[in-house]
């Protein structure tokens, strides 16, 4: 059974810092990995999708990397802003299209 | 497309009552997922469908929970009888195979 872990569970940084969120998974036989953002009381918003054959994906200030063989992904946020404060979740998709989530990292960016 | 639509947004019910949550996936998507989110357990996959057929329901907590997808544009998650420990936010999501998963806004269920 796939297990997804995110470290740290919570992170507080001053505005302007670059930061890295970590995601690890136990079964490397994945189809893709997705990063989501969730604001309090809201649904999940898709941020980035990395196919299993890819090493990284970029969208604006966000960069996600994938090392499938070691079961790891990182989400890099450059020049963090207070508006980036949210919970970030990673999820892995297997060949059967089952999407399994990590516990999330709660990010607070202080002005 | 308006995205994944869930109803109701909030539901408060008494213990023992039947609760039905509804989901309309994005048109053309062939996968539909039901998740439950709590502070203690995070996002748990309850069940998912492909072309209206349940593929994996191993996450359904017990027989009180059931889910159906009678057609490509509608799914329900039913809890009967409901219990206070069922209180959570329930999310529906849809996708194409291997594609981005799109989530609804969720239904916040409170069982008193």
mmCIF file of C-alpha atoms in Angstrom:
data_model
loop_
_atom_site.group_PDB
_atom_site.id
_atom_site.type_symbol
_atom_site.label_atom_id
_atom_site.label_comp_id
_atom_site.label_asym_id
_atom_site.label_seq_id
_atom_site.Cartn_x
_atom_site.Cartn_y
_atom_site.Cartn_z
ATOM 1 C CA UNK A 1 0.000 0.000 0.000
ATOM 2 C CA UNK A 2 1.353 3.399 -1.004
ATOM 3 C CA UNK A 3 2.219 5.719 1.877
ATOM 4 C CA UNK A 4 3.005 9.395 1.392
ATOM 5 C CA UNK A 5 4.765 11.492 4.020
ATOM 6 C CA UNK A 6 5.313 15.235 4.095
ATOM 7 C CA UNK A 7 7.922 16.998 6.191
ATOM 8 C CA UNK A 8 7.715 19.379 7.922
ATOM 9 C CA UNK A 9 4.106 19.314 9.095
ATOM 10 C CA UNK A 10 4.231 23.069 9.684
ATOM 11 C CA UNK A 11 6.592 25.850 8.667
ATOM 12 C CA UNK A 12 6.753 29.545 9.490
ATOM 13 C CA UNK A 13 9.060 31.847 7.548
ATOM 14 C CA UNK A 14 9.507 35.598 7.060
ATOM 15 C CA UNK A 15 8.413 37.117 3.792
ATOM 16 C CA UNK A 16 10.979 36.921 1.006
ATOM 17 C CA UNK A 17 12.581 33.650 2.024
ATOM 18 C CA UNK A 18 13.052 30.775 -0.375
ATOM 19 C CA UNK A 19 11.728 27.529 1.050
ATOM 20 C CA UNK A 20 11.518 23.822 0.340
ATOM 21 C CA UNK A 21 8.701 21.429 1.177
ATOM 22 C CA UNK A 22 9.391 17.707 1.139
ATOM 23 C CA UNK A 23 7.316 14.737 0.070
ATOM 24 C CA UNK A 24 8.295 11.063 0.184
ATOM 25 C CA UNK A 25 6.473 7.961 -0.999
ATOM 26 C CA UNK A 26 7.058 4.266 -0.392
ATOM 27 C CA UNK A 27 6.171 2.714 -3.761
ATOM 28 C CA UNK A 28 8.174 4.134 -6.659
ATOM 29 C CA UNK A 29 5.819 2.625 -9.269
ATOM 30 C CA UNK A 30 3.945 5.870 -9.764
ATOM 31 C CA UNK A 31 2.302 7.370 -12.830
ATOM 32 C CA UNK A 32 2.669 10.981 -11.740
ATOM 33 C CA UNK A 33 2.964 13.224 -8.680
ATOM 34 C CA UNK A 34 0.779 16.256 -8.065
ATOM 35 C CA UNK A 35 1.151 19.205 -5.712
ATOM 36 C CA UNK A 36 -1.922 21.009 -4.403
ATOM 37 C CA UNK A 37 -2.655 24.048 -2.313
ATOM 38 C CA UNK A 38 -5.501 24.243 0.195
ATOM 39 C CA UNK A 39 -6.641 27.464 1.836
ATOM 40 C CA UNK A 40 -8.564 27.227 5.134
ATOM 41 C CA UNK A 41 -12.128 26.078 4.611
ATOM 42 C CA UNK A 42 -11.609 25.642 0.882
ATOM 43 C CA UNK A 43 -11.097 22.864 -1.612
ATOM 44 C CA UNK A 44 -7.798 21.815 -3.170
ATOM 45 C CA UNK A 45 -6.239 23.728 -6.032
ATOM 46 C CA UNK A 46 -3.823 21.979 -8.387
ATOM 47 C CA UNK A 47 -0.379 23.590 -8.607
ATOM 48 C CA UNK A 48 1.957 21.265 -10.484
ATOM 49 C CA UNK A 49 1.909 17.815 -12.033
ATOM 50 C CA UNK A 50 5.116 15.878 -12.716
ATOM 51 C CA UNK A 51 4.949 12.801 -14.916
ATOM 52 C CA UNK A 52 6.958 9.801 -13.731
ATOM 53 C CA UNK A 53 9.379 10.281 -16.630
ATOM 54 C CA UNK A 54 10.056 13.917 -15.749
ATOM 55 C CA UNK A 55 12.506 15.397 -13.261
ATOM 56 C CA UNK A 56 10.888 18.760 -12.595
ATOM 57 C CA UNK A 57 8.121 21.188 -13.421
ATOM 58 C CA UNK A 58 7.962 24.944 -12.960
ATOM 59 C CA UNK A 59 5.101 27.395 -12.627
ATOM 60 C CA UNK A 60 5.998 30.962 -11.761
ATOM 61 C CA UNK A 61 7.762 31.015 -8.387
ATOM 62 C CA UNK A 62 7.066 27.309 -7.853
ATOM 63 C CA UNK A 63 9.385 24.496 -8.881
ATOM 64 C CA UNK A 64 8.707 20.852 -8.161
ATOM 65 C CA UNK A 65 11.269 18.097 -8.579
ATOM 66 C CA UNK A 66 10.839 14.343 -8.649
ATOM 67 C CA UNK A 67 13.315 11.564 -7.900
ATOM 68 C CA UNK A 68 11.193 8.501 -8.498
ATOM 69 C CA UNK A 69 13.884 5.956 -7.682
ATOM 70 C CA UNK A 70 14.385 7.360 -4.195
ATOM 71 C CA UNK A 71 10.698 8.094 -3.654
ATOM 72 C CA UNK A 72 11.088 11.819 -3.128
ATOM 73 C CA UNK A 73 9.707 15.095 -4.394
ATOM 74 C CA UNK A 74 10.350 18.663 -3.328
ATOM 75 C CA UNK A 75 8.358 21.833 -3.855
ATOM 76 C CA UNK A 76 10.530 24.933 -3.974
ATOM 77 C CA UNK A 77 8.867 28.306 -3.420
ATOM 78 C CA UNK A 78 10.984 31.311 -4.331
ATOM 79 C CA UNK A 79 10.663 34.709 -2.679
ATOM 80 C CA UNK A 80 7.761 33.695 -0.451
ATOM 81 C CA UNK A 81 4.852 36.094 0.084
ATOM 82 C CA UNK A 82 2.124 36.277 2.749
ATOM 83 C CA UNK A 83 -0.345 35.165 0.076
ATOM 84 C CA UNK A 84 1.523 31.866 -0.141
ATOM 85 C CA UNK A 85 0.266 30.972 3.352
ATOM 86 C CA UNK A 86 -1.768 27.781 2.980
ATOM 87 C CA UNK A 87 -1.479 24.026 3.354
ATOM 88 C CA UNK A 88 0.469 22.300 0.596
ATOM 89 C CA UNK A 89 -0.283 18.681 -0.202
ATOM 90 C CA UNK A 90 1.455 16.227 -2.450
ATOM 91 C CA UNK A 91 -0.271 13.217 -3.964
ATOM 92 C CA UNK A 92 0.965 10.274 -6.021
ATOM 93 C CA UNK A 93 -1.016 8.606 -8.769
ATOM 94 C CA UNK A 94 -0.486 4.926 -9.503
ATOM 95 C CA UNK A 95 -1.114 3.102 -12.768
ATOM 96 C CA UNK A 96 -4.639 2.281 -11.624
ATOM 97 C CA UNK A 97 -5.305 6.020 -11.281
ATOM 98 C CA UNK A 98 -5.550 5.828 -7.485
ATOM 99 C CA UNK A 99 -4.472 9.175 -5.959
ATOM 100 C CA UNK A 100 -2.900 8.953 -2.483
ATOM 101 C CA UNK A 101 -2.197 12.069 -0.412
ATOM 102 C CA UNK A 102 0.376 13.030 2.161
ATOM 103 C CA UNK A 103 -0.590 14.769 5.383
ATOM 104 C CA UNK A 104 0.340 18.216 4.102
ATOM 105 C CA UNK A 105 2.642 21.032 5.198
ATOM 106 C CA UNK A 106 0.982 24.063 6.768
ATOM 107 C CA UNK A 107 2.918 27.140 5.638
ATOM 108 C CA UNK A 108 2.766 30.551 7.273
ATOM 109 C CA UNK A 109 4.634 33.440 5.621
ATOM 110 C CA UNK A 110 4.924 36.413 7.951
ATOM 111 C CA UNK A 111 4.986 39.974 6.564
ATOM 112 C CA UNK B 1 -17.156 24.004 -17.264
ATOM 113 C CA UNK B 2 -18.093 25.062 -13.717
ATOM 114 C CA UNK B 3 -15.719 22.560 -12.173
ATOM 115 C CA UNK B 4 -16.647 19.797 -9.753
ATOM 116 C CA UNK B 5 -19.857 20.685 -7.967
ATOM 117 C CA UNK B 6 -20.750 19.306 -4.564
ATOM 118 C CA UNK B 7 -23.921 19.727 -2.566
ATOM 119 C CA UNK B 8 -24.775 20.591 0.067
ATOM 120 C CA UNK B 9 -21.850 22.748 1.219
ATOM 121 C CA UNK B 10 -22.792 22.270 4.845
ATOM 122 C CA UNK B 11 -24.879 19.584 6.508
ATOM 123 C CA UNK B 12 -25.822 19.309 10.153
ATOM 124 C CA UNK B 13 -27.722 16.194 11.140
ATOM 125 C CA UNK B 14 -28.599 14.217 14.205
ATOM 126 C CA UNK B 15 -26.979 10.917 15.035
ATOM 127 C CA UNK B 16 -28.832 8.043 13.428
ATOM 128 C CA UNK B 17 -30.122 10.019 10.468
ATOM 129 C CA UNK B 18 -29.328 9.238 6.853
ATOM 130 C CA UNK B 19 -27.042 11.668 5.052
ATOM 131 C CA UNK B 20 -26.601 11.920 1.277
ATOM 132 C CA UNK B 21 -23.789 13.905 -0.297
ATOM 133 C CA UNK B 22 -23.861 14.704 -3.991
ATOM 134 C CA UNK B 23 -21.243 15.336 -6.644
ATOM 135 C CA UNK B 24 -21.274 16.415 -10.271
ATOM 136 C CA UNK B 25 -17.883 15.782 -11.913
ATOM 137 C CA UNK B 26 -16.360 17.763 -14.749
ATOM 138 C CA UNK B 27 -17.936 16.774 -18.038
ATOM 139 C CA UNK B 28 -15.813 14.255 -19.921
ATOM 140 C CA UNK B 29 -13.819 13.078 -16.910
ATOM 141 C CA UNK B 30 -13.891 9.317 -16.512
ATOM 142 C CA UNK B 31 -12.604 9.035 -12.937
ATOM 143 C CA UNK B 32 -14.411 10.186 -9.805
ATOM 144 C CA UNK B 33 -13.017 10.114 -6.277
ATOM 145 C CA UNK B 34 -14.558 10.537 -2.829
ATOM 146 C CA UNK B 35 -12.260 11.673 -0.003
ATOM 147 C CA UNK B 36 -12.799 12.440 3.667
ATOM 148 C CA UNK B 37 -10.653 15.040 5.442
ATOM 149 C CA UNK B 38 -10.181 15.337 9.200
ATOM 150 C CA UNK B 39 -7.530 17.003 11.318
ATOM 151 C CA UNK B 40 -6.468 13.671 12.760
ATOM 152 C CA UNK B 41 -6.302 11.565 9.596
ATOM 153 C CA UNK B 42 -5.836 14.075 6.780
ATOM 154 C CA UNK B 43 -7.249 13.241 3.348
ATOM 155 C CA UNK B 44 -8.402 9.647 3.081
ATOM 156 C CA UNK B 45 -9.549 8.072 -0.169
ATOM 157 C CA UNK B 46 -12.900 6.401 0.434
ATOM 158 C CA UNK B 47 -13.759 5.085 -3.024
ATOM 159 C CA UNK B 48 -13.105 5.836 -6.656
ATOM 160 C CA UNK B 49 -14.930 5.070 -9.896
ATOM 161 C CA UNK B 50 -13.876 4.618 -13.496
ATOM 162 C CA UNK B 51 -16.600 5.022 -16.114
ATOM 163 C CA UNK B 52 -19.222 4.803 -13.351
ATOM 164 C CA UNK B 53 -17.851 1.481 -12.020
ATOM 165 C CA UNK B 54 -16.348 1.329 -8.508
ATOM 166 C CA UNK B 55 -12.669 0.384 -8.765
ATOM 167 C CA UNK B 56 -11.536 0.423 -5.157
ATOM 168 C CA UNK B 57 -13.751 0.871 -2.118
ATOM 169 C CA UNK B 58 -11.243 -0.379 0.445
ATOM 170 C CA UNK B 59 -11.228 3.030 2.108
ATOM 171 C CA UNK B 60 -14.923 2.963 2.940
ATOM 172 C CA UNK B 61 -14.868 2.792 6.724
ATOM 173 C CA UNK B 62 -17.781 0.428 7.279
ATOM 174 C CA UNK B 63 -21.067 -0.802 5.923
ATOM 175 C CA UNK B 64 -22.806 2.385 6.967
ATOM 176 C CA UNK B 65 -21.114 4.066 4.005
ATOM 177 C CA UNK B 66 -22.169 3.473 0.417
ATOM 178 C CA UNK B 67 -21.458 5.249 -2.852
ATOM 179 C CA UNK B 68 -23.090 5.103 -6.252
ATOM 180 C CA UNK B 69 -22.488 6.561 -9.656
ATOM 181 C CA UNK B 70 -25.623 5.965 -11.729
ATOM 182 C CA UNK B 71 -24.298 7.953 -14.681
ATOM 183 C CA UNK B 72 -21.262 9.901 -15.831
ATOM 184 C CA UNK B 73 -22.509 13.192 -14.429
ATOM 185 C CA UNK B 74 -23.635 12.285 -10.917
ATOM 186 C CA UNK B 75 -22.441 10.438 -7.824
ATOM 187 C CA UNK B 76 -23.704 10.103 -4.272
ATOM 188 C CA UNK B 77 -22.105 9.160 -0.980
ATOM 189 C CA UNK B 78 -24.572 7.974 1.608
ATOM 190 C CA UNK B 79 -24.105 7.419 5.332
ATOM 191 C CA UNK B 80 -26.816 5.460 7.118
ATOM 192 C CA UNK B 81 -27.025 5.683 10.077
ATOM 193 C CA UNK B 82 -24.740 8.635 10.710
ATOM 194 C CA UNK B 83 -22.571 8.888 13.833
ATOM 195 C CA UNK B 84 -20.708 11.833 15.437
ATOM 196 C CA UNK B 85 -17.354 10.328 14.348
ATOM 197 C CA UNK B 86 -18.443 10.760 10.730
ATOM 198 C CA UNK B 87 -18.125 14.526 11.150
ATOM 199 C CA UNK B 88 -15.574 15.682 8.573
ATOM 200 C CA UNK B 89 -15.231 17.477 5.271
ATOM 201 C CA UNK B 90 -16.051 15.222 2.330
ATOM 202 C CA UNK B 91 -14.480 16.030 -1.028
ATOM 203 C CA UNK B 92 -15.309 14.806 -4.477
ATOM 204 C CA UNK B 93 -12.742 15.018 -7.286
ATOM 205 C CA UNK B 94 -12.659 14.057 -10.944
ATOM 206 C CA UNK B 95 -9.985 13.486 -13.553
ATOM 207 C CA UNK B 96 -9.034 11.895 -16.822
ATOM 208 C CA UNK B 97 -6.708 8.914 -16.566
ATOM 209 C CA UNK B 98 -3.261 10.166 -15.604
ATOM 210 C CA UNK B 99 -4.408 13.753 -15.612
ATOM 211 C CA UNK B 100 -4.869 16.559 -13.150
ATOM 212 C CA UNK B 101 -7.345 15.887 -10.367
ATOM 213 C CA UNK B 102 -9.906 18.647 -9.837
ATOM 214 C CA UNK B 103 -11.625 18.982 -6.494
ATOM 215 C CA UNK B 104 -14.987 20.332 -5.453
ATOM 216 C CA UNK B 105 -15.386 22.773 -2.572
ATOM 217 C CA UNK B 106 -16.344 19.989 -0.199
ATOM 218 C CA UNK B 107 -19.266 19.238 2.087
ATOM 219 C CA UNK B 108 -18.729 19.972 5.768
ATOM 220 C CA UNK B 109 -20.716 17.360 7.679
ATOM 221 C CA UNK B 110 -21.504 17.729 11.353
ATOM 222 C CA UNK B 111 -23.298 14.900 13.143
ATOM 223 C CA UNK B 112 -24.614 15.868 16.571
#
